[in-house]
Short mmCIF file of C-alpha atoms in Angstrom, two decimals:
data_model
loop_
_atom_site.label_atom_id
_atom_site.label_comp_id
_atom_site.label_asym_id
_atom_site.label_seq_id
_atom_site.Cartn_x
_atom_site.Cartn_y
_atom_site.Cartn_z
CA MET A 231 -231.32 -150.59 -66.75
CA THR A 232 -234.40 -148.67 -65.70
CA THR A 233 -234.28 -144.98 -64.92
CA GLU A 234 -235.21 -145.80 -61.32
CA GLN A 235 -232.32 -148.14 -60.67
CA SER A 236 -228.83 -146.72 -60.86
CA ASP A 237 -225.82 -148.83 -61.78
CA ARG A 238 -224.18 -148.10 -58.46
CA GLY A 239 -226.62 -149.99 -56.26
CA PHE A 240 -228.55 -147.03 -54.81
CA SER A 241 -231.90 -146.00 -56.22
CA GLU A 242 -232.33 -142.36 -57.19
CA THR A 243 -235.56 -142.30 -55.19
CA GLY A 244 -233.79 -143.71 -52.14
CA LEU A 245 -230.96 -141.17 -52.31
CA ARG A 246 -233.50 -138.37 -52.72
CA ARG A 247 -235.36 -139.59 -49.63
CA MET A 248 -232.09 -139.73 -47.69
CA ARG A 249 -231.31 -136.13 -48.65
CA GLU A 250 -234.84 -135.01 -47.71
CA VAL A 251 -234.71 -136.72 -44.31
CA LEU A 252 -231.28 -135.26 -43.52
CA ALA A 253 -232.51 -131.81 -44.63
CA GLN A 254 -235.54 -132.09 -42.32
CA HIS A 255 -233.21 -132.57 -39.32
CA VAL A 256 -231.25 -129.46 -40.31
CA GLU A 257 -234.40 -127.43 -40.99
CA SER A 258 -235.79 -128.42 -37.57
CA GLY A 259 -233.17 -126.15 -36.02
CA LYS A 260 -231.84 -129.01 -33.85
CA ILE A 261 -228.85 -129.84 -36.10
CA PRO A 262 -227.04 -126.76 -37.47
CA GLY A 263 -225.25 -128.72 -40.17
CA LEU A 264 -223.95 -132.11 -41.24
CA VAL A 265 -221.86 -133.87 -43.84
CA ALA A 266 -222.90 -137.37 -44.93
CA LEU A 267 -221.15 -139.82 -47.25
CA VAL A 268 -222.51 -143.09 -48.63
CA SER A 269 -220.56 -145.31 -50.94
CA ARG A 270 -221.30 -148.60 -52.64
CA ASN A 271 -219.54 -150.50 -55.42
CA GLY A 272 -217.16 -147.63 -56.08
CA GLU A 273 -219.84 -144.93 -56.37
CA THR A 274 -219.95 -142.22 -53.72
CA GLN A 275 -222.64 -139.69 -52.79
CA VAL A 276 -221.91 -136.78 -50.42
CA GLU A 277 -224.40 -134.37 -48.84
CA ALA A 278 -223.21 -131.22 -47.04
CA LEU A 279 -226.19 -129.45 -45.47
CA GLY A 280 -226.66 -126.51 -43.13
CA THR A 281 -224.13 -124.21 -41.54
CA MET A 282 -221.04 -124.45 -39.33
CA ARG A 283 -222.69 -122.51 -36.47
CA HIS A 284 -226.18 -122.80 -35.05
CA ASP A 285 -226.75 -119.10 -35.73
CA GLY A 286 -225.69 -119.28 -39.37
CA GLY A 287 -222.29 -118.41 -40.78
CA ALA A 288 -220.31 -120.42 -43.31
CA PRO A 289 -221.98 -123.43 -44.92
CA MET A 290 -220.95 -127.00 -44.15
CA ARG A 291 -218.63 -128.33 -46.87
CA ARG A 292 -217.43 -131.73 -47.97
CA ASP A 293 -214.00 -130.97 -46.43
CA THR A 294 -215.34 -129.75 -43.06
CA ILE A 295 -213.28 -131.26 -40.22
CA PHE A 296 -215.14 -132.89 -37.32
CA ARG A 297 -214.26 -134.09 -33.83
CA MET A 298 -214.71 -137.83 -34.24
CA ALA A 299 -215.14 -138.67 -30.51
CA SER A 300 -215.57 -142.45 -30.13
CA THR A 301 -215.50 -143.02 -33.88
CA SER A 302 -211.75 -142.56 -33.28
CA LYS A 303 -211.70 -146.08 -31.83
CA PRO A 304 -212.02 -148.17 -35.04
CA LEU A 305 -209.22 -146.13 -36.65
CA ALA A 306 -206.89 -145.90 -33.64
CA VAL A 307 -206.74 -149.70 -33.27
CA ALA A 308 -205.12 -150.16 -36.72
CA PRO A 309 -201.53 -149.41 -35.57
CA VAL A 310 -201.81 -152.25 -33.03
CA MET A 311 -202.77 -154.61 -35.87
CA ILE A 312 -199.62 -153.57 -37.78
CA LEU A 313 -197.53 -154.48 -34.72
CA LEU A 314 -199.27 -157.86 -34.59
CA ASP A 315 -198.67 -158.36 -38.33
CA GLU A 316 -194.95 -157.63 -37.77
CA CYS A 317 -194.72 -159.88 -34.67
CA LYS A 318 -193.71 -156.93 -32.50
CA LEU A 319 -196.73 -157.80 -30.35
CA ARG A 320 -198.53 -161.09 -29.73
CA LEU A 321 -202.19 -161.34 -28.76
CA ASP A 322 -201.68 -163.34 -25.58
CA ASP A 323 -198.46 -161.79 -24.33
CA PRO A 324 -198.72 -159.94 -21.01
CA VAL A 325 -198.37 -156.18 -21.44
CA ASP A 326 -196.22 -155.80 -18.30
CA GLN A 327 -192.92 -155.32 -20.16
CA TRP A 328 -194.26 -152.23 -21.99
CA LEU A 329 -196.84 -151.10 -19.44
CA PRO A 330 -195.32 -151.89 -16.03
CA GLU A 331 -197.99 -149.65 -14.48
CA LEU A 332 -200.47 -152.47 -15.22
CA ALA A 333 -198.41 -155.28 -13.66
CA ASP A 334 -199.51 -157.05 -10.46
CA ARG A 335 -203.06 -155.74 -10.49
CA LYS A 336 -205.48 -155.80 -7.60
CA VAL A 337 -209.14 -156.51 -8.46
CA LEU A 338 -212.20 -155.34 -6.56
CA LYS A 339 -214.10 -158.12 -4.77
CA ARG A 340 -217.29 -156.36 -5.88
CA ALA A 341 -217.25 -154.10 -8.91
CA ASN A 342 -219.26 -151.44 -7.05
CA GLY A 343 -217.50 -152.00 -3.71
CA PRO A 344 -214.89 -149.97 -1.80
CA LEU A 345 -211.56 -149.45 -3.56
CA ASP A 346 -209.54 -151.15 -0.81
CA ASP A 347 -211.55 -154.39 -0.78
CA THR A 348 -209.53 -156.34 -3.35
CA VAL A 349 -208.04 -159.67 -4.35
CA PRO A 350 -204.97 -160.23 -6.57
CA ALA A 351 -205.54 -160.51 -10.31
CA ARG A 352 -205.64 -164.15 -11.40
CA ARG A 353 -203.37 -163.46 -14.37
CA PRO A 354 -201.57 -160.61 -16.15
CA ILE A 355 -203.34 -158.29 -18.58
CA THR A 356 -202.68 -159.29 -22.21
CA VAL A 357 -202.69 -157.46 -25.53
CA ARG A 358 -205.91 -159.34 -26.36
CA ASP A 359 -207.60 -158.01 -23.20
CA LEU A 360 -206.85 -154.44 -24.29
CA LEU A 361 -207.97 -155.01 -27.89
CA THR A 362 -211.30 -156.54 -26.83
CA SER A 363 -211.97 -153.95 -24.05
CA THR A 364 -211.92 -156.68 -21.39
CA PHE A 365 -208.80 -155.78 -19.39
CA GLY A 366 -210.78 -154.97 -16.27
CA LEU A 367 -211.39 -151.21 -16.29
CA GLY A 368 -213.77 -149.06 -18.25
CA VAL A 369 -216.89 -146.97 -18.23
CA GLU A 370 -220.10 -148.86 -17.61
CA MET A 371 -223.64 -147.50 -17.22
CA THR A 372 -224.43 -149.96 -14.43
CA LEU A 373 -221.44 -148.71 -12.36
CA LEU A 374 -222.29 -144.98 -12.52
CA GLY A 375 -221.83 -143.54 -9.04
CA SER A 376 -219.66 -146.45 -7.86
CA PRO A 377 -216.31 -145.78 -6.13
CA ILE A 378 -214.27 -147.10 -9.08
CA LEU A 379 -216.06 -145.00 -11.69
CA ASN A 380 -215.88 -141.95 -9.44
CA ALA A 381 -212.13 -142.60 -9.10
CA ILE A 382 -211.67 -142.86 -12.88
CA PHE A 383 -213.34 -139.47 -13.29
CA ALA A 384 -211.49 -137.95 -10.30
CA GLN A 385 -208.10 -139.04 -11.65
CA GLY A 386 -208.72 -137.04 -14.84
CA ILE A 387 -208.03 -140.00 -17.14
CA TYR A 388 -211.42 -139.99 -18.87
CA ASP A 389 -211.62 -137.69 -21.88
CA THR A 390 -214.67 -135.48 -21.37
CA PRO A 391 -215.34 -131.80 -22.10
CA GLY A 392 -213.33 -129.67 -19.70
CA VAL A 393 -210.82 -132.42 -18.82
CA GLU A 394 -207.26 -132.05 -20.11
CA LEU A 395 -205.61 -135.47 -20.15
CA PRO A 396 -202.01 -135.47 -18.84
CA GLU A 397 -199.07 -136.71 -20.91
CA PRO A 398 -198.96 -140.50 -21.43
CA ASP A 399 -196.55 -141.51 -18.63
CA GLU A 400 -198.49 -139.49 -16.06
CA TRP A 401 -201.78 -140.83 -17.47
CA MET A 402 -200.50 -144.38 -17.03
CA ARG A 403 -199.25 -143.60 -13.53
CA ARG A 404 -202.73 -142.41 -12.51
CA LEU A 405 -204.35 -145.45 -14.12
CA GLY A 406 -201.94 -147.67 -12.21
CA THR A 407 -203.15 -146.31 -8.86
CA LEU A 408 -206.60 -147.84 -9.45
CA PRO A 409 -207.67 -151.43 -8.84
CA LEU A 410 -209.41 -153.28 -11.67
CA SER A 411 -213.17 -153.58 -11.35
CA TYR A 412 -213.12 -157.08 -12.91
CA GLN A 413 -210.56 -159.82 -13.50
CA PRO A 414 -208.60 -159.50 -16.77
CA GLY A 415 -210.59 -160.96 -19.65
CA GLU A 416 -213.76 -161.28 -17.59
CA ARG A 417 -216.06 -158.47 -18.67
CA TRP A 418 -216.45 -156.05 -21.57
CA GLN A 419 -216.11 -152.41 -20.45
CA TYR A 420 -215.99 -149.33 -22.58
CA HIS A 421 -213.31 -146.86 -23.61
CA VAL A 422 -210.35 -146.92 -21.20
CA SER A 423 -208.62 -149.82 -22.99
CA ASN A 424 -208.58 -147.81 -26.23
CA GLU A 425 -206.55 -145.08 -24.54
CA VAL A 426 -204.09 -147.65 -23.14
CA LEU A 427 -203.54 -149.06 -26.65
CA GLY A 428 -202.19 -145.71 -27.87
CA VAL A 429 -199.61 -145.69 -25.07
CA LEU A 430 -198.73 -149.30 -25.89
CA VAL A 431 -198.08 -148.42 -29.55
CA ALA A 432 -195.85 -145.51 -28.54
CA ARG A 433 -193.79 -147.61 -26.13
CA VAL A 434 -193.37 -150.56 -28.51
CA THR A 435 -192.38 -148.38 -31.48
CA GLY A 436 -190.41 -145.66 -29.69
CA LYS A 437 -192.45 -143.06 -31.59
CA THR A 438 -195.44 -141.01 -30.55
CA PHE A 439 -198.76 -142.69 -31.21
CA GLU A 440 -199.65 -140.01 -33.75
CA THR A 441 -196.32 -140.35 -35.61
CA PHE A 442 -196.72 -144.10 -36.03
CA LEU A 443 -200.42 -143.74 -36.95
CA ARG A 444 -199.50 -141.14 -39.56
CA GLU A 445 -196.59 -143.08 -41.08
CA ARG A 446 -198.37 -146.40 -41.37
CA ILE A 447 -202.10 -145.56 -41.76
CA LEU A 448 -202.92 -141.90 -42.43
CA ASP A 449 -200.24 -141.04 -45.02
CA PRO A 450 -200.54 -144.27 -47.05
CA LEU A 451 -204.34 -143.78 -47.19
CA GLY A 452 -204.03 -140.09 -48.11
CA MET A 453 -205.85 -139.03 -44.91
CA LYS A 454 -204.33 -135.56 -44.90
CA ASP A 455 -206.99 -133.93 -42.71
CA THR A 456 -206.95 -136.53 -39.91
CA GLY A 457 -205.05 -136.06 -36.66
CA PHE A 458 -205.24 -135.15 -32.99
CA TYR A 459 -205.45 -131.39 -33.59
CA VAL A 460 -206.25 -128.94 -36.40
CA PRO A 461 -203.38 -126.71 -37.54
CA ALA A 462 -203.99 -122.97 -37.82
CA ASN A 463 -204.20 -123.00 -41.62
CA LYS A 464 -207.21 -125.39 -41.45
CA ILE A 465 -208.96 -124.16 -38.29
CA ASP A 466 -211.62 -122.31 -40.32
CA ARG A 467 -212.82 -125.76 -41.49
CA LEU A 468 -213.61 -126.87 -37.90
CA PRO A 469 -217.10 -125.97 -36.62
CA PRO A 470 -217.77 -125.31 -32.94
CA ALA A 471 -218.91 -128.39 -30.99
CA TYR A 472 -222.23 -128.13 -29.18
CA ALA A 473 -223.54 -129.95 -26.13
CA PRO A 474 -227.18 -128.81 -26.09
CA ASP A 475 -228.83 -128.28 -22.71
CA PRO A 476 -230.66 -131.57 -21.92
CA GLN A 477 -233.68 -129.66 -20.49
CA THR A 478 -234.09 -126.75 -22.90
CA GLY A 479 -232.19 -127.90 -25.99
CA GLN A 480 -230.40 -124.56 -26.03
CA PHE A 481 -227.10 -124.71 -27.93
CA ILE A 482 -224.13 -124.61 -25.54
CA VAL A 483 -220.66 -124.49 -27.08
CA TRP A 484 -218.37 -126.98 -25.36
CA ASP A 485 -215.48 -126.37 -27.72
CA GLU A 486 -214.74 -123.49 -30.06
CA ALA A 487 -212.47 -123.99 -33.05
CA THR A 488 -210.02 -121.10 -32.66
CA GLY A 489 -208.28 -121.35 -29.28
CA GLY A 490 -210.21 -124.52 -28.42
CA ARG A 491 -208.93 -127.86 -27.19
CA TYR A 492 -208.18 -129.10 -30.72
CA SER A 493 -206.30 -126.01 -31.90
CA GLN A 494 -202.93 -127.24 -30.63
CA PRO A 495 -201.25 -130.63 -30.14
CA PRO A 496 -202.63 -132.36 -27.03
CA ALA A 497 -200.45 -133.72 -24.22
CA PHE A 498 -202.20 -137.10 -24.62
CA GLN A 499 -203.01 -138.54 -28.05
CA ALA A 500 -206.33 -140.16 -27.19
CA GLY A 501 -207.17 -143.11 -29.44
CA GLY A 502 -210.43 -143.55 -27.56
CA GLY A 503 -211.89 -140.25 -28.69
CA GLY A 504 -209.33 -137.63 -29.68
CA LEU A 505 -209.13 -137.78 -33.47
CA LEU A 506 -210.48 -135.28 -35.99
CA SER A 507 -211.29 -136.21 -39.57
CA THR A 508 -213.39 -135.61 -42.68
CA VAL A 509 -215.88 -137.82 -44.51
CA ASP A 510 -213.42 -138.50 -47.33
CA ASP A 511 -210.53 -139.35 -45.02
CA TYR A 512 -212.63 -141.75 -42.96
CA HIS A 513 -214.07 -143.24 -46.14
CA ALA A 514 -210.53 -144.10 -47.26
CA TYR A 515 -210.02 -146.00 -44.00
CA LEU A 516 -213.30 -147.91 -44.09
CA GLY A 517 -212.73 -148.66 -47.78
CA MET A 518 -209.37 -150.23 -46.92
CA LEU A 519 -211.08 -152.44 -44.31
CA LEU A 520 -213.79 -153.45 -46.80
CA ASN A 521 -211.01 -154.26 -49.26
CA GLU A 522 -209.47 -156.62 -46.66
CA GLY A 523 -206.46 -154.43 -45.96
CA MET A 524 -205.63 -153.20 -49.46
CA HIS A 525 -205.61 -149.56 -50.61
CA GLY A 526 -205.13 -149.49 -54.38
CA ASN A 527 -202.06 -151.66 -54.93
CA GLU A 528 -200.67 -151.14 -51.43
CA ARG A 529 -201.30 -153.48 -48.52
CA ILE A 530 -201.91 -151.54 -45.29
CA LEU A 531 -203.05 -154.42 -43.03
CA SER A 532 -203.01 -158.15 -43.60
CA ARG A 533 -206.30 -159.78 -44.49
CA PRO A 534 -206.37 -161.84 -41.25
CA ALA A 535 -205.74 -158.66 -39.23
CA VAL A 536 -208.82 -157.02 -40.77
CA GLN A 537 -210.88 -160.17 -40.25
CA LEU A 538 -209.80 -160.30 -36.60
CA MET A 539 -210.69 -156.63 -36.00
CA THR A 540 -214.13 -156.98 -37.52
CA THR A 541 -215.16 -160.26 -35.82
CA ASN A 542 -217.08 -160.45 -32.54
CA HIS A 543 -214.77 -161.52 -29.69
CA LEU A 544 -217.22 -161.55 -26.79
CA THR A 545 -218.15 -164.75 -24.99
CA PRO A 546 -221.87 -165.47 -24.52
CA GLU A 547 -221.63 -164.16 -20.92
CA GLN A 548 -219.92 -160.94 -22.00
CA GLN A 549 -222.40 -160.63 -24.84
CA SER A 550 -225.34 -160.78 -22.44
CA VAL A 551 -223.87 -157.86 -20.47
CA ARG A 552 -223.49 -155.85 -23.65
CA ASP A 553 -227.00 -156.73 -24.84
CA ALA A 554 -228.40 -155.70 -21.46
CA MET A 555 -226.69 -152.31 -21.85
CA ALA A 556 -228.26 -151.84 -25.28
CA LYS A 557 -231.71 -152.97 -24.23
CA ASN A 558 -232.09 -151.87 -20.58
CA ASN A 559 -230.25 -148.55 -20.72
CA VAL A 560 -231.74 -147.58 -24.06
CA HIS A 561 -233.53 -144.62 -22.44
CA LEU A 562 -230.20 -143.28 -21.11
CA SER A 563 -228.41 -143.48 -24.44
CA HIS A 564 -231.25 -142.07 -26.57
CA GLY A 565 -231.55 -145.53 -28.14
CA GLN A 566 -228.13 -145.43 -29.76
CA GLY A 567 -228.73 -148.83 -31.28
CA GLN A 568 -228.34 -152.53 -30.65
CA HIS A 569 -225.07 -153.38 -32.36
CA GLY A 570 -224.54 -156.87 -30.98
CA GLY A 571 -220.89 -157.76 -30.37
CA TRP A 572 -217.50 -156.10 -30.21
CA GLY A 573 -214.41 -156.71 -32.29
CA PHE A 574 -211.18 -154.77 -31.80
CA GLY A 575 -212.09 -151.11 -31.19
CA MET A 576 -215.48 -151.34 -32.87
CA GLY A 577 -218.96 -152.75 -32.73
CA VAL A 578 -219.80 -155.79 -34.88
CA ARG A 579 -223.42 -156.68 -35.66
CA THR A 580 -224.16 -160.19 -34.37
CA TYR A 581 -227.94 -160.07 -34.69
CA ARG A 582 -230.37 -158.08 -36.74
CA GLY A 583 -231.58 -155.27 -34.47
CA ASP A 584 -232.30 -152.64 -37.10
CA TYR A 585 -231.91 -152.12 -40.86
CA ALA A 586 -228.22 -153.11 -40.90
CA PRO A 587 -227.26 -156.74 -41.55
CA ILE A 588 -225.15 -159.07 -39.41
CA GLY A 589 -221.45 -158.43 -40.04
CA GLN A 590 -221.67 -154.65 -40.36
CA PHE A 591 -218.86 -153.05 -38.32
CA GLY A 592 -218.01 -149.56 -37.06
CA TRP A 593 -219.07 -147.24 -34.27
CA ASP A 594 -220.73 -143.99 -33.19
CA GLY A 595 -219.33 -140.97 -31.36
CA GLY A 596 -220.74 -138.83 -28.58
CA SER A 597 -220.08 -135.69 -30.62
CA GLY A 598 -222.72 -136.81 -33.14
CA THR A 599 -220.70 -139.00 -35.50
CA SER A 600 -221.44 -142.40 -37.06
CA THR A 601 -219.10 -144.55 -39.20
CA TYR A 602 -219.87 -148.06 -40.44
CA ALA A 603 -218.92 -150.45 -43.21
CA ASP A 604 -220.96 -153.43 -44.40
CA PRO A 605 -219.12 -156.24 -46.23
CA ASP A 606 -222.32 -157.95 -47.44
CA ASN A 607 -223.48 -154.87 -49.31
CA GLN A 608 -219.97 -153.47 -49.98
CA LEU A 609 -221.31 -150.31 -48.37
CA THR A 610 -219.79 -147.54 -46.28
CA GLY A 611 -221.71 -144.78 -44.57
CA ILE A 612 -220.36 -141.82 -42.62
CA LEU A 613 -222.44 -139.12 -40.93
CA LEU A 614 -220.68 -136.25 -39.17
CA THR A 615 -222.34 -133.51 -37.10
CA GLN A 616 -221.13 -131.20 -34.35
CA VAL A 617 -224.06 -131.81 -31.96
CA GLY A 618 -223.25 -133.91 -28.89
CA MET A 619 -225.55 -136.59 -27.50
CA THR A 620 -226.74 -134.58 -24.50
CA THR A 621 -230.15 -134.50 -26.22
CA PRO A 622 -231.69 -137.19 -28.48
CA ASP A 623 -231.38 -135.06 -31.63
CA SER A 624 -228.10 -136.32 -33.11
CA ALA A 625 -228.89 -139.94 -32.14
CA ARG A 626 -232.23 -139.70 -33.96
CA LEU A 627 -230.53 -138.15 -36.98
CA ILE A 628 -228.05 -141.05 -37.01
CA HIS A 629 -230.89 -143.60 -36.86
CA ASP A 630 -232.71 -141.90 -39.73
CA PHE A 631 -229.51 -141.70 -41.79
CA TRP A 632 -228.95 -145.46 -41.56
CA THR A 633 -232.61 -146.24 -42.22
CA THR A 634 -232.53 -144.17 -45.40
CA VAL A 635 -229.12 -145.52 -46.48
CA TYR A 636 -230.37 -149.10 -46.30
CA GLN A 637 -233.74 -148.45 -47.93
CA ALA A 638 -231.87 -146.79 -50.82
CA ILE A 639 -230.00 -149.98 -51.77
CA GLU A 640 -231.14 -151.47 -55.06
CA ASP A 641 -229.75 -154.64 -56.67
#
């Protein structure tokens, strides 16, 4: 073994470069602080840089708790897989018996047309449609400003800063007042399906979504700092969340820790974006997926369930829509990356669009979070910040993190 190459599959030089690049983002003043974790072949490296607030204060620590935003999605889908494993759900069963609000849907004749110009749905919505984000409603760049997207926002069912989601039955009632923008199974659309899945889990199990998630995923994996709110005895570990001004870059707090939206249990446990976690907690989850459902000697998910979650489920037509979003709206999303396909609740790389190989799975969050696992390299990487994607800064940091992670691999 040379001094350059470490036995864990990262080079010392590569890890040093990663730390230097991350430090440059913090020193630029654009990212107050971050916590990054990379792990390969059982060896883990953690960097905690900068401070909790943009004007100083306590340093970032390994156990700092972050708002995961859309990186909640890959984790929140796991309880559904348990219900599939236990035959309490089936992929192609209609969801009507648990979610009657979604029965007998009307579908817009044109996705951007008036809300009353509809045809009946050709078939019921299935569990598979929800898992693959193709049930017919969601957020889509190309529909911004359309009546259906305006209605989704007006109904208060989309989790954005300043919006308090209602409790699950009322949330479902509001969702049920809307037509679908596409036929069930027709088109991939973002986010809304992930929220529906949490309600589905609660209704099938007779427990709250969080209770079932905790009993079957969080507790067995030792994820003690993960949940839908931060209790008072841990609130000092939660930094403020910033949404910098897109014009000036000035730091604007969209959520404080104490007294903020995550300081008490929410009315709606949002699997699409409502979880909080730490690098070590999320690492335990991704490690279980890399280990095909095993955590130590305990099986959390079946191997086929993990394989199903982390496989692309989009048809070529759906894939072309998703590719067009990545490639044509790249200027709107600060170039958040070309991930390829979509599994259950997460992106799955189907082509090589950057340093990551085909088969890598995971997702990014609008609060400045990034969580991926890579079976080929037996690699996990997690980068958590508190800077939202209103400016390009956190997206660029995420890109640089993954570039340096992959150039640090040595075999």
